[in-house]
mmCIF file of C-alpha atoms and ligand atoms in Angstrom:
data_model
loop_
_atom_site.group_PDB
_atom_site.id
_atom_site.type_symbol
_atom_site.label_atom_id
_atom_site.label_comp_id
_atom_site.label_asym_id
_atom_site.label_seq_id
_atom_site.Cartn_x
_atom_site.Cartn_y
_atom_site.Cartn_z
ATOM 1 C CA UNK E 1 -9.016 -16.428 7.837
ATOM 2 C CA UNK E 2 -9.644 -12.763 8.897
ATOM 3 C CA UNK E 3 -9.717 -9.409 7.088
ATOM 4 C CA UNK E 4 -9.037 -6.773 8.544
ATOM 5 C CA UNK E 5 -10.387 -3.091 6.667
ATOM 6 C CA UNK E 6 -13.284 -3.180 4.396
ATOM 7 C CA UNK E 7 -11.291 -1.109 1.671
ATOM 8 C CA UNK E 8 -10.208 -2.083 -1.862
ATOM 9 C CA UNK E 9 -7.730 -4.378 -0.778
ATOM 10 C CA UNK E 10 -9.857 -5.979 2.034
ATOM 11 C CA UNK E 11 -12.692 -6.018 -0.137
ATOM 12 C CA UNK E 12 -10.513 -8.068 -2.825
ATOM 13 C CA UNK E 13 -8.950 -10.388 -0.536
ATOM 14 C CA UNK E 14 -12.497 -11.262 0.611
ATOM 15 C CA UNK E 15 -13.448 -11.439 -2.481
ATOM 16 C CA UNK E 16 -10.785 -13.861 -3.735
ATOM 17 C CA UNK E 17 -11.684 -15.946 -1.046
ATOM 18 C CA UNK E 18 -14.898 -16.373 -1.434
ATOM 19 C CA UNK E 19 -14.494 -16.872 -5.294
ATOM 20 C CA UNK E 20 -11.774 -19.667 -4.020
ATOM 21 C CA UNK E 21 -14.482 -21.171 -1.384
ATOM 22 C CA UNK E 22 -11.711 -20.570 1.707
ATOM 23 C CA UNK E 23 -14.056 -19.943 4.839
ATOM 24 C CA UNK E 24 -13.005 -16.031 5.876
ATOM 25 C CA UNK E 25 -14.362 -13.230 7.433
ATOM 26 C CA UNK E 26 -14.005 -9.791 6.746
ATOM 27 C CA UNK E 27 -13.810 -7.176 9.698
ATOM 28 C CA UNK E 28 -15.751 -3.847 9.177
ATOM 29 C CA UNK E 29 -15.499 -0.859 11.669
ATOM 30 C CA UNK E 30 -17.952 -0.805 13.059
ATOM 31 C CA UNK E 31 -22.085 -1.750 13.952
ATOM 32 C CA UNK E 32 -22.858 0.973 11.467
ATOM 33 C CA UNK E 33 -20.802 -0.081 8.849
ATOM 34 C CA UNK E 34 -22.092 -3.944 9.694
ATOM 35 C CA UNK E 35 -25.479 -2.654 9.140
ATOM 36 C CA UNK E 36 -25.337 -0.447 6.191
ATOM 37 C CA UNK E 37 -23.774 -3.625 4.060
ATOM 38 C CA UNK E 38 -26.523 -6.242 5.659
ATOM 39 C CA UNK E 39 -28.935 -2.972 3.838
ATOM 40 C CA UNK E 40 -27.341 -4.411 0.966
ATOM 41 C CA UNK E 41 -27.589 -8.459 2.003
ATOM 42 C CA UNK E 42 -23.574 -7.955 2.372
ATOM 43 C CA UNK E 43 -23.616 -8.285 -1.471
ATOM 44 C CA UNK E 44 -20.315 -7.200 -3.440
ATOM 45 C CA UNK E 45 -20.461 -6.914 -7.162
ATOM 46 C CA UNK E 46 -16.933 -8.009 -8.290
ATOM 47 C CA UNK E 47 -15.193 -7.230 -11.673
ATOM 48 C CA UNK E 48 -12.919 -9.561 -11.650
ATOM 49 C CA UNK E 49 -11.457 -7.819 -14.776
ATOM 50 C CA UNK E 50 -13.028 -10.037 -17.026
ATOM 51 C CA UNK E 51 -16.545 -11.947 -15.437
ATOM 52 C CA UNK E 52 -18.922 -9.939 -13.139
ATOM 53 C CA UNK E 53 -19.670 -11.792 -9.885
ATOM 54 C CA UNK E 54 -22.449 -11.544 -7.356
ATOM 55 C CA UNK E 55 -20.545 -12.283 -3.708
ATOM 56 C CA UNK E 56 -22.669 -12.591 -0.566
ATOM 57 C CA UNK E 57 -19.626 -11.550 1.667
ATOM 58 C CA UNK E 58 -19.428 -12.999 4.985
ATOM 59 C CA UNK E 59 -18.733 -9.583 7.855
ATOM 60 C CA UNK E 60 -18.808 -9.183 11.283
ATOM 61 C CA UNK E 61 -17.518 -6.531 13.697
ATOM 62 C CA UNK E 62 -14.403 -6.416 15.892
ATOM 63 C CA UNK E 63 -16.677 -7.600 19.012
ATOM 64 C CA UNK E 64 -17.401 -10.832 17.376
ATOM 65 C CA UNK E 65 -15.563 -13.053 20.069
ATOM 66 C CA UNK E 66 -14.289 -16.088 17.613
ATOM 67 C CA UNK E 67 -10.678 -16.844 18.013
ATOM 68 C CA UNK E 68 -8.728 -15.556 14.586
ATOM 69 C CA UNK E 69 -5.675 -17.870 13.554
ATOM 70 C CA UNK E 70 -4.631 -16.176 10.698
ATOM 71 C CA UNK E 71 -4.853 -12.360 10.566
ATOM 72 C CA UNK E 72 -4.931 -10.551 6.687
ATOM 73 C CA UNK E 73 -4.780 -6.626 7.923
ATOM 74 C CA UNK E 74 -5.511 -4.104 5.445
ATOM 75 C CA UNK E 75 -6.084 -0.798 6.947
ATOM 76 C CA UNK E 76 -4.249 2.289 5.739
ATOM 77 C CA UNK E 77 -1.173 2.391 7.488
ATOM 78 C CA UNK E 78 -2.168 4.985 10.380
ATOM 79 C CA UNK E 79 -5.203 2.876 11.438
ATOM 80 C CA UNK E 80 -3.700 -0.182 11.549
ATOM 81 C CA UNK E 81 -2.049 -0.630 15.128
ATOM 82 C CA UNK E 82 -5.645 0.553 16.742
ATOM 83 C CA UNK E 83 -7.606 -1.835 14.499
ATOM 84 C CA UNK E 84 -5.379 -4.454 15.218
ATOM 85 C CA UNK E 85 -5.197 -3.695 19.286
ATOM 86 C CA UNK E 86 -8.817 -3.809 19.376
ATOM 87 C CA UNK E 87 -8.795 -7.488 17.374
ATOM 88 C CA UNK E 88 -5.653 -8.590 19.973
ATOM 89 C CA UNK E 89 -8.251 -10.747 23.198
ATOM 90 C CA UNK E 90 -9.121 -12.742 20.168
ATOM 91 C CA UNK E 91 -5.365 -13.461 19.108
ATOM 92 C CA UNK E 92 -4.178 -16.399 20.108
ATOM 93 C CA UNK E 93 0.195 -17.303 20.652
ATOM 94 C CA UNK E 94 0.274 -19.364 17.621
ATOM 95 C CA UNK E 95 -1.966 -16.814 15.384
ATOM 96 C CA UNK E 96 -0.481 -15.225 12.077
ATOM 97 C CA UNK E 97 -1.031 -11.946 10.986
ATOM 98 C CA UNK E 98 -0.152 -10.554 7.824
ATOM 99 C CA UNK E 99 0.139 -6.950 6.796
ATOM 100 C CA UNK E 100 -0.600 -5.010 3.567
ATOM 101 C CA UNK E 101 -0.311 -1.654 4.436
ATOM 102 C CA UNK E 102 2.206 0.733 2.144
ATOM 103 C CA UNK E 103 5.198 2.368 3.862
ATOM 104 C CA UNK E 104 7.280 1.254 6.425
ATOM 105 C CA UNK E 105 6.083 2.042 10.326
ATOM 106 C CA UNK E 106 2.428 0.455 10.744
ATOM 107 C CA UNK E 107 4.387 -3.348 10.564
ATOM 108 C CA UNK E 108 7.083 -2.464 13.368
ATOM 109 C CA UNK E 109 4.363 -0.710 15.460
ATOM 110 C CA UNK E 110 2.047 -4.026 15.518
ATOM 111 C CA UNK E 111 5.395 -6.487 15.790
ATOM 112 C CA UNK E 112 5.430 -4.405 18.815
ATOM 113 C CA UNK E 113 2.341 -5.049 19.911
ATOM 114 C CA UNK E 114 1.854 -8.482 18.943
ATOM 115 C CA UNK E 115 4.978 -10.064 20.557
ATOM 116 C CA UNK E 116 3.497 -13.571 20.535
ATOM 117 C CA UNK E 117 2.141 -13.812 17.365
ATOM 118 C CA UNK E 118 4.343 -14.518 14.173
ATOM 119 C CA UNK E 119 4.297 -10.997 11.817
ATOM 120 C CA UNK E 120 4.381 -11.077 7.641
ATOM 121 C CA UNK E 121 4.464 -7.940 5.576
ATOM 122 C CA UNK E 122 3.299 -7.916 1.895
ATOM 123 C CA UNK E 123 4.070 -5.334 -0.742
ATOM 124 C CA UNK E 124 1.205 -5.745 -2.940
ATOM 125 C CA UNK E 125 1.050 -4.451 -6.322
ATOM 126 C CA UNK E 126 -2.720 -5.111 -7.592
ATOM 127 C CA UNK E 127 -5.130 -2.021 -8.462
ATOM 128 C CA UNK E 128 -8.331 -2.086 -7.280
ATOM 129 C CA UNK E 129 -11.344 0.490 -6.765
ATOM 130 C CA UNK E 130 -14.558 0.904 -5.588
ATOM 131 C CA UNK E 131 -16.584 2.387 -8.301
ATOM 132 C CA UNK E 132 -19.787 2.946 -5.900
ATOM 133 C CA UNK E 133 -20.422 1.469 -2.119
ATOM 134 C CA UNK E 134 -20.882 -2.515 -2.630
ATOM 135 C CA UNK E 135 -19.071 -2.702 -6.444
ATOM 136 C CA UNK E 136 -15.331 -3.630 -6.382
ATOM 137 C CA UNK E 137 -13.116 -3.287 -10.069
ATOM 138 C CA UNK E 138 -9.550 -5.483 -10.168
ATOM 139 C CA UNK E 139 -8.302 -3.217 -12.884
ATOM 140 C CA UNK E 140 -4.817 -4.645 -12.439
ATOM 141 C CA UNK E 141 -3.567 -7.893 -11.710
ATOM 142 C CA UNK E 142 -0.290 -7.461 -9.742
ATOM 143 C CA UNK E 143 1.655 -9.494 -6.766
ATOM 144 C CA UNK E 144 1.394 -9.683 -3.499
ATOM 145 C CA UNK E 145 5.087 -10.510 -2.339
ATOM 146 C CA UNK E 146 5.249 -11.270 1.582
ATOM 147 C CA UNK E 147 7.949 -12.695 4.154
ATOM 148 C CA UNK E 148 8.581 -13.054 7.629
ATOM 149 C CA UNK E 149 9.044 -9.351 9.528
ATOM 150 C CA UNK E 150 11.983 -10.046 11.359
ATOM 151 C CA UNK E 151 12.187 -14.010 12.250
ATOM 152 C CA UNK E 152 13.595 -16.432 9.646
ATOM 153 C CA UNK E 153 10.391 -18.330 9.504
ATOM 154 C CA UNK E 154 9.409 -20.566 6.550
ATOM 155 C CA UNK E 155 6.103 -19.721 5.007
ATOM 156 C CA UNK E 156 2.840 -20.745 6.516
ATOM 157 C CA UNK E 157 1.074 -23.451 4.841
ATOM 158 C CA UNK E 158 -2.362 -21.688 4.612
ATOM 159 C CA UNK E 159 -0.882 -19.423 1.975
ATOM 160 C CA UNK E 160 -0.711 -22.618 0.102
ATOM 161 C CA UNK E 161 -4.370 -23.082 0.455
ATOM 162 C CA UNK E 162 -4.811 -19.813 -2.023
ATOM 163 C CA UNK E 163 -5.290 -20.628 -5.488
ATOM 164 C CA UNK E 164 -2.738 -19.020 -7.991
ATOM 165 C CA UNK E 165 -4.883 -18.206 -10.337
ATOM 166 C CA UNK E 166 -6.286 -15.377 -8.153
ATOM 167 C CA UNK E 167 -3.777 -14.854 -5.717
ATOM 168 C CA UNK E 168 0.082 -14.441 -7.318
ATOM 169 C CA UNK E 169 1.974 -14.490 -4.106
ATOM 170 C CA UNK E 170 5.511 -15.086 -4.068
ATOM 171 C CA UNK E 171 7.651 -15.651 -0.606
ATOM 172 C CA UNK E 172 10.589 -13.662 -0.076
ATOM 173 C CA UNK E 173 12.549 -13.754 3.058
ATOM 174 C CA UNK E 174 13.813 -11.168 4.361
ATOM 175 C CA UNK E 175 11.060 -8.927 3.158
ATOM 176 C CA UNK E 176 12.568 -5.801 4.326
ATOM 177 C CA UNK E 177 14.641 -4.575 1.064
ATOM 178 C CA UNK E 178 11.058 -5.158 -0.571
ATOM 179 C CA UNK E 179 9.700 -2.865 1.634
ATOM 180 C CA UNK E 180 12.436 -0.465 1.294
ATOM 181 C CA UNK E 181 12.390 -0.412 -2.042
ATOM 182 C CA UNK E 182 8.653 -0.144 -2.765
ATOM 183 C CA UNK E 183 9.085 3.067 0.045
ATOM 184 C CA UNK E 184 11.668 4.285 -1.998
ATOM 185 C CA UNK E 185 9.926 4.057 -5.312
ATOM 186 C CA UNK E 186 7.019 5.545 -3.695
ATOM 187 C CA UNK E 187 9.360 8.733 -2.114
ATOM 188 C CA UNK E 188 10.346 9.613 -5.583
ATOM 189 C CA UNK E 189 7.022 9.759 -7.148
ATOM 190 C CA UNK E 190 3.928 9.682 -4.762
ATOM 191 C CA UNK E 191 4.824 13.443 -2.857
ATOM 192 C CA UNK E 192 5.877 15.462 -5.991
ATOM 193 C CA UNK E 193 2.751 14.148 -7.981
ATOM 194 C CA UNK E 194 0.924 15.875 -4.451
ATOM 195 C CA UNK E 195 2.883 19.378 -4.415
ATOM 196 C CA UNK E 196 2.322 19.876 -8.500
ATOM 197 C CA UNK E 197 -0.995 18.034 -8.537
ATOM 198 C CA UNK E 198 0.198 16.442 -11.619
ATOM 199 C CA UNK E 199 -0.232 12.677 -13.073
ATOM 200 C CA UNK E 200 3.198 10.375 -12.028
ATOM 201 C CA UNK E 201 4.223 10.777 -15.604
ATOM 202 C CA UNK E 202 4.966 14.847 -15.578
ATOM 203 C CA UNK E 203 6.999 14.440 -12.300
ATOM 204 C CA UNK E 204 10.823 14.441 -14.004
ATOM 205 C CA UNK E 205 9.712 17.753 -15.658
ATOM 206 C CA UNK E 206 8.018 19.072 -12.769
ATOM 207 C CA UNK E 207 10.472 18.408 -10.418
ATOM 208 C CA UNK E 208 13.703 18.415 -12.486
ATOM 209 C CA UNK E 209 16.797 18.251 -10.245
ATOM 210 C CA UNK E 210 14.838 17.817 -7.190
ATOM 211 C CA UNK E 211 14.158 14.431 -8.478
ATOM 212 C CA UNK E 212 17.746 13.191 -8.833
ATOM 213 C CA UNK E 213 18.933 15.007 -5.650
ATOM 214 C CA UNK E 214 16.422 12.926 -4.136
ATOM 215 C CA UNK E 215 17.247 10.068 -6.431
ATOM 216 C CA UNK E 216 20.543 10.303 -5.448
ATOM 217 C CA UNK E 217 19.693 10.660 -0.959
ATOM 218 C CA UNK E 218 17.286 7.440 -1.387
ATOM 219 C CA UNK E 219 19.748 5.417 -2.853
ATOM 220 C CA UNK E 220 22.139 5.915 -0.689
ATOM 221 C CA UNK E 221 19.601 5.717 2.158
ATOM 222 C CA UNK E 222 19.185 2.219 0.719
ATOM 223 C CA UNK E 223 22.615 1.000 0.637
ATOM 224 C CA UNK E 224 22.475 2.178 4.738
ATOM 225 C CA UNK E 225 19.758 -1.060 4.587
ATOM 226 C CA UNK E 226 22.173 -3.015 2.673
ATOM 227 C CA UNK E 227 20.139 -2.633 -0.680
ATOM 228 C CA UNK E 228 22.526 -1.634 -3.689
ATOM 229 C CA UNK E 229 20.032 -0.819 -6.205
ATOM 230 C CA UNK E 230 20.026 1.325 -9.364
ATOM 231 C CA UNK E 231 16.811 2.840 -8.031
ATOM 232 C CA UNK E 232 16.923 5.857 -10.840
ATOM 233 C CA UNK E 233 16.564 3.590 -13.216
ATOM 234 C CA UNK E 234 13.457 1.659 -11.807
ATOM 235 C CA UNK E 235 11.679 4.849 -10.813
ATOM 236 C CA UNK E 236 11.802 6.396 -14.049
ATOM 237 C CA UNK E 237 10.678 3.138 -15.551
ATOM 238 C CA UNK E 238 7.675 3.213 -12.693
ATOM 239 C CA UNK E 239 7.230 6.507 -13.819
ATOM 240 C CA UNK E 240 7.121 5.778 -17.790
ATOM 241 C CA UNK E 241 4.641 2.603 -16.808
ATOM 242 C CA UNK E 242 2.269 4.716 -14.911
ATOM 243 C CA UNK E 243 2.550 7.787 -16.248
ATOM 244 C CA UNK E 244 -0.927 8.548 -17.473
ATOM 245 C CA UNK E 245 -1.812 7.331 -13.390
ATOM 246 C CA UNK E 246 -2.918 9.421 -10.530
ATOM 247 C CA UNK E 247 -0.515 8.208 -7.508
ATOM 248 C CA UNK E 248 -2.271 6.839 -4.452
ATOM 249 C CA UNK E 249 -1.105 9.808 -2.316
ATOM 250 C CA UNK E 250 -2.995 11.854 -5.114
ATOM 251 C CA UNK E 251 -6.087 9.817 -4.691
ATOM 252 C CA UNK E 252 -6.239 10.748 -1.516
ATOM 253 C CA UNK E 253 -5.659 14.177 -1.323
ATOM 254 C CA UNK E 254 -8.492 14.838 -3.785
ATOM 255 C CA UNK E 255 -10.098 12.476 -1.631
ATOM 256 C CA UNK E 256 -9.825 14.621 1.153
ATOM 257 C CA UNK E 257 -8.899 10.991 2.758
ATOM 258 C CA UNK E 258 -5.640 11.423 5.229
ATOM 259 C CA UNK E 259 -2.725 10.711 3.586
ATOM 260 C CA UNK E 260 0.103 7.515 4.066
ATOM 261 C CA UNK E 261 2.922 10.877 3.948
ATOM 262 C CA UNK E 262 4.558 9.964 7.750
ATOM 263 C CA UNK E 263 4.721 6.356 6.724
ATOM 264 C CA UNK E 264 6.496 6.710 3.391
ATOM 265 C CA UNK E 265 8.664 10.008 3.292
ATOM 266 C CA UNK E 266 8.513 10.747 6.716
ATOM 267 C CA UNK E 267 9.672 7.213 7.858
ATOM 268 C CA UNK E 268 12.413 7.329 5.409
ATOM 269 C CA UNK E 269 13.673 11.463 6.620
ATOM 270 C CA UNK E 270 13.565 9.725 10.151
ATOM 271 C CA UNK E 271 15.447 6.785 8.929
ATOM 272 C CA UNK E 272 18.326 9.136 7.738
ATOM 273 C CA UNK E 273 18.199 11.257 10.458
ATOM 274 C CA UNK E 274 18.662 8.104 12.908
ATOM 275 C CA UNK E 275 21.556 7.200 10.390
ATOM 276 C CA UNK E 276 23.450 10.357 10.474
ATOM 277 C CA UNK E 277 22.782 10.817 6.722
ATOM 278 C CA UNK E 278 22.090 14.292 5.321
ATOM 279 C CA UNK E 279 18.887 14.442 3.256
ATOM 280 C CA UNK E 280 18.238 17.815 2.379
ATOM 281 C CA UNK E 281 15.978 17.359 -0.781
ATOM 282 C CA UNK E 282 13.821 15.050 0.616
ATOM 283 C CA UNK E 283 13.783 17.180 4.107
ATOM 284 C CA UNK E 284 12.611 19.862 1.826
ATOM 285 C CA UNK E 285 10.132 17.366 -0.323
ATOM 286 C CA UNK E 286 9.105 16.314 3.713
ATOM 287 C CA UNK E 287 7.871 20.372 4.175
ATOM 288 C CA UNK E 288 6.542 20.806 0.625
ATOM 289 C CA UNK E 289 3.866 17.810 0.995
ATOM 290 C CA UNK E 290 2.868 18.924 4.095
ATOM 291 C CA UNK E 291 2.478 22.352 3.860
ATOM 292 C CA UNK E 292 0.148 21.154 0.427
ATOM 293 C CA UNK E 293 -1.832 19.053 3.019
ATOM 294 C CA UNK E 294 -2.210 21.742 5.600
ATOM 295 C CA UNK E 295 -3.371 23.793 2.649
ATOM 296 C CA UNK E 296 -6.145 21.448 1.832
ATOM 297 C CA UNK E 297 -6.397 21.310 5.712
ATOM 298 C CA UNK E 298 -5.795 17.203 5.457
ATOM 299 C CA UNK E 299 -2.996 16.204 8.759
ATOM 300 C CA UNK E 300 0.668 16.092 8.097
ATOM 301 C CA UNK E 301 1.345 12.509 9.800
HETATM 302 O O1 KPL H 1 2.731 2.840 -5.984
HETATM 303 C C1 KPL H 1 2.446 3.882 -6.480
HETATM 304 C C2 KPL H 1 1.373 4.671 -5.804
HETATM 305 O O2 KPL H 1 0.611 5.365 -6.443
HETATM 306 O O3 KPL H 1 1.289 4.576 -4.570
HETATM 307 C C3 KPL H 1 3.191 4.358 -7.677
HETATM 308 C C4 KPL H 1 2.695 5.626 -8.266
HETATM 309 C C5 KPL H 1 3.244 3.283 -8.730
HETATM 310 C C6 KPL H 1 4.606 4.628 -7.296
HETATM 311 O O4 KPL H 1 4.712 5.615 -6.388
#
């Protein structure tokens, strides 16, 4: 198995692995990046939430010219069809590759790419920093739910190789009104916590009828997919279960780290607009999180 991304997620899948004694190896950038964890004997220190483990992680670069079957990828969402392009002479017809990333965009633009090979997407609800370079903290135990792209495909039997006790995966096919959901959630909450710099649980104050005007365009931007959810319901229970929590999109504005804005709000204003469906409050959401970014001089895609 390859990874794909030396961030928290890559860093936990590898580290699950390893833990589970599945052969794997994790992709890293670049020769730099190879070299400055070898500085370190590739260790990982890994809180597994409860035991502290010593992991001698097994890396290599992009260049590395073994043939990769199955394919974990978890880059942000912008890096991911260049990272992936790079990896593609060492792809072979019959080679899986799965995708992490949040948002909707990065898995089309790889299906794309990757004609021939088969395509999963996850949505993947685990927490996981890196407290310093070479430490990794699970501070939450979540699911990784994953299905087929677009094919009907059954699941691949090397996700039954991964032990449940560290990996709580759960098949779902189709995966899309996942995805669409989890985008959703993530519209509501993730670009108002940006604009008022606030924690997820002071958005419904802070935003007030912004949020149910834009409540009110996602859901019906979801029934366009087919989904008929009561999504004002789950994102102010999201909300009340994270409210003390500093979104992702936060993180990374404070971060100064690029933001996954294009492929979560701005996939789903381009959505509508390709539906015919007006969406003025989230249109206006769309300008308000990225005039914040230009403001902190961070890109607006
Ligand atoms: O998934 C999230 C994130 O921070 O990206 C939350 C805040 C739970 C929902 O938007």
């Amino acid at each position: 198995m390859h990874i794909l991304g030396p961030g928290s997620l890559g860093l936990l899948w590898a580290a699950r692995l390893q833990l589970a004694g599945i052969d794997y190896r994790l992709i890293v950038r670049n020769q730099q990046q190879l070299e400055s964890w070898q500085r370190r004997d590739n260790q990982l220190l890994f809180n597994d939430g409860s035991q502290r483990h010593a992991l001698t992680l097994a890396l290599e670069t992009a260049a590395h010219d073994t043939p990769i079957k199955q394919l974990i990828v978890a880059t942000k969402a912008h890096t991911a069809l260049a990272a992936v392009q790079l990896l593609q002479p060492r792809l072979a017809p019959a080679s899986d590759i799965l995708m992490l990333q949040n948002g909707l965009g990065a898995q089309q633009a790889v299906a794309r790419a990757c004609p021939g090979q088969r395509l999963y997407a996850a949505s993947v609800t685990d927490g996981a920093w890196q407290p310093a370079p070479g430490e990794l903290v699970w501070a939450g135990r979540g699911r990784t739910t994953l299905g087929p792209l677009s094919a009907d495909t059954d699941s691949p039997a090397w996700l039954q190789t991964l032990p449940p006790a560290l990996f709580d995966w759960h098949w779902q096919n189709p995966i899309m009104p996942t995805l669409w959901r989890k985008l959703a959630i993530n519209c509501a909450i993730n670009p108002f916590t940006l604009i008022y710099d606030c924690c997820n649980g002071e958005v419904p104050e802070r935003a007030g009828a912004w949020l149910t005007a834009c409540l009110t365009e996602l859901e019906q931007l979801l029934r366009q997919q087919g989904i008929d959810d009561d999504l004002t319901g789950i994102v102010h229970q999201v909300i009340r279960n994270t409210a003390t929590n500093s979104s992702s999109m936060r993180q990374d504005l404070h971060a100064g780290r690029r933001t996954e804005i294009d492929y979560i709000l701005g996939y789903a204003c381009r959505q509508a607009r390709h539906d015919g469906l007006p969406v003025p409050a989230l249109e206006r959401l769309l300008q308000s999180a990225q005039i914040c970014l230009q403001q902190h001089q961070l890109p607006t895609d």
